[in-house]
Amino acid sequence: MTDSVVCGLIGTGIGPSLTPPMHEAEGSRQGLAYVYRIVDLDLLGLTVADLPRLVRGARDLGFRGLNITHPCKQAVIECLDELVPDAARLGAVNTVLFDEGRAIGYNTDWTGFGRNFDRGLSGARRERVVQLGAGGAGAAVAYALLTRETRNLVLIDHEHDRARRLADSLAALFPAARLEIVDPADLPAWLADADGLVHATPMGMAGHPGSAVPAALLRPDLWVAEVVYRPLDTELLRAARGAGARTLGGGGMAVYQAADAFRIFTGIEPDAGRMYAHLTDLVGREELEAVR
Ligand code: NAD
């Protein structure tokens, strides 16, 4: 009999996460007895302070690995024996592998965005990029861009201090890059000069309808990358297509972060195309239910 593979996701408010079904379906198609558990701190009446106990417990119970999400991506670092270099540089971990009793931290948010970017926007100029949103997703995206020839990254966030902290940490990692923090009101001027726009705020999700970028600012020679993936097609993406811009949806990032974690957990290369088809199906069903 094959050994079962048990993994999990630790965070808060993660009941509706689509990562568990993506992992389990791919595991089953790879012939694995793959179980992916949700460990929601809120539902368990736990807090970030319980993380060391949970990580130790998962290791002792034979979990192969964990995904880690809000609000635990930084706090989990203290619970680990080792970090791969990029996770250490980013200061955030979303994937933990248990390997011979050692807990090793990875970050597949940035590799996920990076792989999606390489696949969907290959050949696109990316020297000057404007990024909206400097939260958790924004940090991973900015790191991926700066490892991909972006030399001038403009960060815009309602929370100016958040953008400032991200810019400071990135400036230390990428000393040759020029990082600017600008006011949301100055978006039109900075966008006029940019090769691309990355959107990393929650605007466009069902709970935050609309777009953070006026359609009139979009143009054919500006690519637009989205991180929102529920829905897969956002108002921003539709407006960008309407303006003739190259676009990249957020679904690919969600799939590649899961696919990269799957490979880390199992040593098996998952079929990312198949996982994307599954995600499309899951999000489509969610959208259907929302209008019923
Ligand atoms: P977060 O709350 O950590 O950060 C969001 C940031 O956006 C905040 O700093 C907030 O101040 C800023 N913001 C909000 N509205 C703004 C606006 N109109 N203009 C400028 N700044 C604004 O959230 P997060 O975890 O970074 O997630 C952001 C989005 O990314 C969510 O929709 C989430 O679902 C999505 N996401 C996608 C993936 C993926 O794999 N595709 C992964 C992680 C997150």
Coordinates of C-alpha atoms and ligand atoms in Angstrom, one line a residue:
M1 CA 0.0 0.0 0.0
T2 CA 1.2 3.5 -0.8
D3 CA 2.0 5.7 2.2
S4 CA -0.5 8.5 2.7
V5 CA 0.6 12.1 2.2
V6 CA -0.9 14.4 4.8
C7 CA -0.5 18.1 4.5
G8 CA -2.3 21.1 5.9
L9 CA -3.0 24.8 5.7
I10 CA -2.6 27.0 8.8
G11 CA -4.2 30.5 8.9
T12 CA -7.3 32.4 9.8
G13 CA -10.5 32.6 7.8
I14 CA -9.3 29.9 5.4
G15 CA -12.5 27.7 5.3
P16 CA -13.2 28.8 1.7
S17 CA -9.6 28.3 0.5
L18 CA -9.3 26.5 -2.9
T19 CA -5.8 25.3 -2.1
P20 CA -7.0 22.1 -0.3
P21 CA -9.1 20.8 -3.2
M22 CA -6.4 21.7 -5.7
H23 CA -3.8 19.7 -3.8
E24 CA -6.0 16.7 -3.1
A25 CA -7.3 16.4 -6.7
E26 CA -3.7 16.6 -8.1
G27 CA -2.5 14.1 -5.5
S28 CA -5.3 11.7 -6.4
R29 CA -4.5 12.0 -10.1
Q30 CA -0.8 11.3 -9.3
G31 CA -2.0 8.1 -7.6
L32 CA -1.2 9.3 -4.1
A33 CA -3.4 8.9 -1.0
Y34 CA -3.2 12.7 -0.5
V35 CA -5.0 14.4 2.4
Y36 CA -4.9 18.2 2.9
R37 CA -6.3 19.5 6.2
I38 CA -7.5 23.0 7.1
V39 CA -6.2 24.3 10.4
D40 CA -8.1 27.5 11.0
L41 CA -6.9 29.3 14.1
D42 CA -10.2 31.2 14.5
L43 CA -12.3 28.0 14.4
L44 CA -10.0 26.3 16.9
G45 CA -9.9 29.3 19.3
L46 CA -6.1 29.6 18.7
T47 CA -3.8 32.5 17.9
V48 CA -0.4 33.0 16.3
A49 CA 1.1 32.3 19.7
D50 CA 0.0 28.6 19.3
L51 CA 2.0 28.2 16.0
P52 CA 5.1 26.5 17.6
R53 CA 2.8 23.9 19.1
L54 CA 0.9 23.4 15.9
V55 CA 4.0 23.1 13.7
R56 CA 5.6 20.6 16.2
G57 CA 2.4 18.7 16.4
A58 CA 2.1 18.4 12.6
R59 CA 5.7 17.2 12.3
D60 CA 5.2 14.7 15.1
L61 CA 1.9 13.4 13.6
G62 CA 3.7 12.6 10.3
F63 CA 2.5 15.5 8.2
R64 CA 4.6 15.9 5.0
G65 CA 4.2 19.6 5.1
L66 CA 2.2 22.7 5.7
N67 CA 1.1 25.8 3.8
I68 CA 1.0 28.9 5.9
T69 CA -1.1 31.9 5.3
H70 CA -2.3 35.1 6.9
P71 CA -1.5 36.0 9.7
C72 CA 1.3 33.4 10.2
K73 CA 3.7 33.9 7.3
Q74 CA 6.3 35.8 9.4
A75 CA 5.6 34.3 12.8
V76 CA 6.1 30.8 11.5
I77 CA 9.8 31.5 10.8
E78 CA 10.7 31.1 14.5
C79 CA 9.2 27.6 14.5
L80 CA 11.5 26.4 11.7
D81 CA 14.9 24.7 11.6
E82 CA 16.0 26.1 8.3
L83 CA 14.9 28.5 5.6
V84 CA 15.7 28.3 1.9
P85 CA 17.6 31.5 0.9
D86 CA 14.7 33.2 -0.9
A87 CA 12.3 32.7 2.0
A88 CA 14.9 34.1 4.3
R89 CA 15.5 37.1 2.1
L90 CA 11.7 37.7 1.8
G91 CA 11.2 37.2 5.5
A92 CA 8.0 35.3 4.8
V93 CA 7.2 31.5 4.6
N94 CA 4.1 30.0 3.0
T95 CA 5.3 26.4 2.7
V96 CA 6.9 24.2 5.3
L97 CA 8.4 20.8 4.5
F98 CA 9.1 18.3 7.2
D99 CA 12.2 16.4 6.2
E100 CA 13.7 13.8 8.5
G101 CA 12.3 15.7 11.5
R102 CA 13.5 19.1 10.3
A103 CA 11.1 21.9 9.4
I104 CA 12.3 23.7 6.3
G105 CA 10.6 27.0 5.2
Y106 CA 10.0 28.0 1.6
N107 CA 8.0 30.7 -0.1
T108 CA 6.0 29.7 -3.2
D109 CA 4.0 32.9 -3.4
W110 CA 6.9 34.7 -5.2
T111 CA 7.8 31.6 -7.3
G112 CA 4.1 31.3 -8.2
F113 CA 3.8 34.8 -9.4
G114 CA 7.2 34.6 -11.2
R115 CA 6.3 31.4 -13.1
N116 CA 2.9 32.8 -14.0
F117 CA 4.6 36.0 -15.2
D118 CA 7.2 34.1 -17.2
R119 CA 4.5 32.0 -18.9
G120 CA 2.0 34.7 -19.5
L121 CA 4.0 37.8 -20.2
S122 CA 7.2 36.4 -21.7
G123 CA 9.2 39.0 -23.6
A124 CA 7.3 41.9 -22.1
R125 CA 9.4 44.9 -21.1
R126 CA 9.4 45.1 -17.3
E127 CA 12.0 47.8 -16.5
R128 CA 9.5 50.3 -15.0
V129 CA 6.6 48.8 -13.2
V130 CA 3.8 50.4 -11.1
Q131 CA 2.5 48.1 -8.3
L132 CA -0.7 48.8 -6.4
G133 CA -0.8 47.1 -3.0
A134 CA 2.1 46.4 -0.7
G135 CA 0.5 43.7 1.6
G136 CA 1.3 40.0 1.7
A137 CA 0.8 39.3 -2.0
G138 CA 2.4 42.6 -2.9
A139 CA 5.7 41.7 -1.1
A140 CA 5.9 38.4 -3.0
V141 CA 5.1 40.0 -6.4
A142 CA 7.6 42.8 -5.9
Y143 CA 10.3 40.3 -5.0
A144 CA 9.5 38.3 -8.1
L145 CA 9.6 41.5 -10.3
L146 CA 12.9 42.6 -8.9
T147 CA 14.5 39.2 -9.7
R148 CA 13.2 39.7 -13.3
E149 CA 14.9 42.8 -14.5
T150 CA 12.5 45.4 -13.0
R151 CA 14.8 48.3 -12.2
N152 CA 12.2 50.9 -11.2
L153 CA 9.4 49.8 -9.0
V154 CA 6.7 52.3 -8.0
L155 CA 4.7 51.2 -4.9
I156 CA 1.3 52.6 -4.2
D157 CA -0.8 51.7 -1.2
H158 CA -3.5 53.4 0.8
E159 CA -1.4 52.5 3.9
H160 CA 1.7 54.6 3.1
D161 CA 3.7 53.1 6.0
R162 CA 3.1 49.6 4.6
A163 CA 4.5 50.7 1.2
R164 CA 7.4 52.4 3.0
R165 CA 8.3 49.2 5.0
L166 CA 8.2 47.0 1.9
A167 CA 10.3 49.5 -0.1
D168 CA 12.9 49.6 2.7
S169 CA 13.2 45.9 3.0
L170 CA 13.4 45.5 -0.8
A171 CA 16.0 48.3 -1.2
A172 CA 18.3 46.3 1.2
L173 CA 17.9 43.2 -1.0
F174 CA 18.1 44.9 -4.4
P175 CA 20.4 47.9 -4.0
A176 CA 20.6 48.6 -7.7
A177 CA 16.8 49.0 -8.0
R178 CA 15.0 52.3 -7.7
L179 CA 12.0 52.0 -5.4
E180 CA 9.5 54.9 -5.2
I181 CA 6.6 55.2 -2.9
V182 CA 4.0 57.5 -4.3
D183 CA 0.6 58.8 -3.4
P184 CA -2.5 57.0 -5.0
A185 CA -3.5 60.4 -6.5
D186 CA -0.2 60.4 -8.6
L187 CA -1.0 57.1 -10.3
P188 CA -1.8 58.7 -13.7
A189 CA 1.6 60.4 -13.9
W190 CA 3.6 57.3 -12.9
L191 CA 1.5 55.0 -15.1
A192 CA 2.1 57.1 -18.1
D193 CA 5.8 56.2 -18.0
A194 CA 5.5 52.5 -17.0
D195 CA 5.9 49.3 -19.0
G196 CA 3.5 47.4 -16.8
L197 CA 1.1 47.6 -13.9
V198 CA 0.6 45.0 -11.2
H199 CA -2.5 45.0 -9.1
A200 CA -2.1 43.5 -5.7
T201 CA -5.0 44.9 -3.6
P202 CA -8.2 43.1 -2.9
M203 CA -10.2 45.4 -5.3
G204 CA -12.1 43.3 -7.8
M205 CA -12.9 40.5 -5.4
A206 CA -16.6 39.8 -4.8
G207 CA -16.4 41.6 -1.4
H208 CA -14.5 44.6 -3.0
P209 CA -16.1 45.2 -6.3
G210 CA -14.7 47.6 -8.8
S211 CA -11.2 48.5 -10.0
A212 CA -8.4 50.4 -8.3
V213 CA -7.3 51.8 -11.7
P214 CA -9.4 54.1 -13.9
A215 CA -9.9 52.5 -17.3
A216 CA -8.9 55.7 -19.0
L217 CA -5.3 55.1 -17.8
L218 CA -4.9 51.8 -19.6
R219 CA -3.4 51.6 -23.0
P220 CA -2.1 49.0 -25.6
D221 CA 1.6 49.3 -24.7
L222 CA 1.0 48.8 -21.0
W223 CA 0.8 45.2 -19.7
V224 CA -1.5 44.5 -16.7
A225 CA -1.0 41.7 -14.2
E226 CA -3.6 40.9 -11.6
V227 CA -3.3 38.9 -8.4
V228 CA -7.0 38.7 -7.6
Y229 CA -8.3 35.3 -8.7
R230 CA -11.8 35.1 -7.2
P231 CA -13.2 36.0 -9.7
L232 CA -10.6 34.9 -12.3
D233 CA -11.7 37.7 -14.6
T234 CA -11.8 41.1 -12.8
E235 CA -13.1 44.5 -13.9
L236 CA -9.4 45.6 -14.2
L237 CA -8.6 42.7 -16.6
R238 CA -11.7 43.4 -18.7
A239 CA -10.8 47.1 -18.9
A240 CA -7.2 46.3 -19.8
R241 CA -8.3 43.9 -22.6
G242 CA -10.7 46.6 -23.8
A243 CA -7.8 49.0 -24.0
G244 CA -5.8 46.5 -26.0
A245 CA -3.3 45.8 -23.2
R246 CA -1.6 42.4 -22.6
T247 CA -3.0 40.9 -19.4
L248 CA -2.1 38.3 -16.9
G249 CA -4.8 36.9 -14.6
G250 CA -4.2 36.0 -10.9
G251 CA -5.3 32.4 -11.4
G252 CA -1.9 31.3 -12.6
M253 CA -0.2 32.6 -9.5
A254 CA -2.7 30.7 -7.3
V255 CA -2.0 27.5 -9.3
Y256 CA 1.8 27.8 -9.4
Q257 CA 2.1 28.6 -5.7
A258 CA 0.1 25.4 -5.1
A259 CA 2.0 23.4 -7.7
D260 CA 5.4 24.5 -6.3
A261 CA 4.3 23.5 -2.8
F262 CA 3.0 20.2 -4.1
R263 CA 6.4 19.4 -5.7
I264 CA 8.1 20.4 -2.4
F265 CA 5.8 18.1 -0.4
T266 CA 5.9 15.1 -2.7
G267 CA 9.0 15.4 -5.0
I268 CA 6.5 14.9 -7.9
E269 CA 6.1 17.5 -10.6
P270 CA 2.4 18.2 -10.7
D271 CA 0.4 18.9 -13.9
A272 CA -0.1 22.7 -13.6
G273 CA -2.4 22.9 -16.6
R274 CA -4.6 20.3 -15.0
M275 CA -4.6 22.2 -11.7
Y276 CA -5.5 25.4 -13.6
A277 CA -8.5 23.7 -15.2
H278 CA -9.6 22.5 -11.8
L279 CA -9.2 26.0 -10.3
T280 CA -11.3 27.4 -13.2
D281 CA -14.0 24.9 -12.4
L282 CA -14.0 25.6 -8.7
V283 CA -14.1 29.4 -9.2
G284 CA -16.8 29.0 -11.9
R285 CA -19.0 27.0 -9.5
E286 CA -18.4 29.6 -6.8
E287 CA -19.5 32.4 -9.1
L288 CA -22.6 30.4 -10.2
E289 CA -23.6 29.9 -6.6
A290 CA -23.2 33.6 -5.9
V291 CA -25.8 34.5 -8.5
R292 CA -28.3 31.8 -7.6
Ligands
NAD1 P1 -3.3 42.5 2.3 O1 -4.4 43.0 3.1 O2 -2.1 41.9 3.0 O3 -2.7 43.7 1.4 C1 -3.6 44.5 0.6 C2 -3.0 45.9 0.5 O4 -3.7 46.7 -0.5 C3 -3.1 46.7 1.8 O5 -1.8 47.2 2.2 C4 -4.1 47.9 1.5 O6 -3.8 49.0 2.2 C5 -3.9 48.0 0.0 N1 -5.0 48.6 -0.7 C6 -6.3 48.2 -0.7 N2 -7.1 48.9 -1.6 C7 -6.2 49.7 -2.2 C8 -6.3 50.7 -3.2 N3 -7.5 50.9 -3.8 N4 -5.2 51.4 -3.6 C9 -4.0 51.2 -3.0 N5 -3.8 50.3 -2.1 C10 -4.9 49.5 -1.6 O7 -3.8 41.5 1.2 P2 -3.0 40.4 0.4 O8 -2.9 39.2 1.2 O9 -1.8 41.1 -0.2 O10 -4.0 40.1 -0.8 C11 -4.4 41.0 -1.8 C12 -5.2 40.3 -2.9 O11 -4.3 39.4 -3.5 C13 -6.4 39.6 -2.4 O12 -7.4 39.8 -3.3 C14 -6.0 38.1 -2.4 O13 -7.0 37.3 -2.6 C15 -5.0 38.1 -3.6 N6 -4.0 37.1 -3.5 C16 -3.8 36.3 -4.6 C17 -2.9 35.3 -4.6 C18 -2.8 34.4 -5.8 O14 -2.2 33.4 -5.7 N7 -3.3 34.9 -6.9 C19 -2.1 35.1 -3.5 C20 -2.3 35.9 -2.3 C21 -3.3 36.9 -2.4

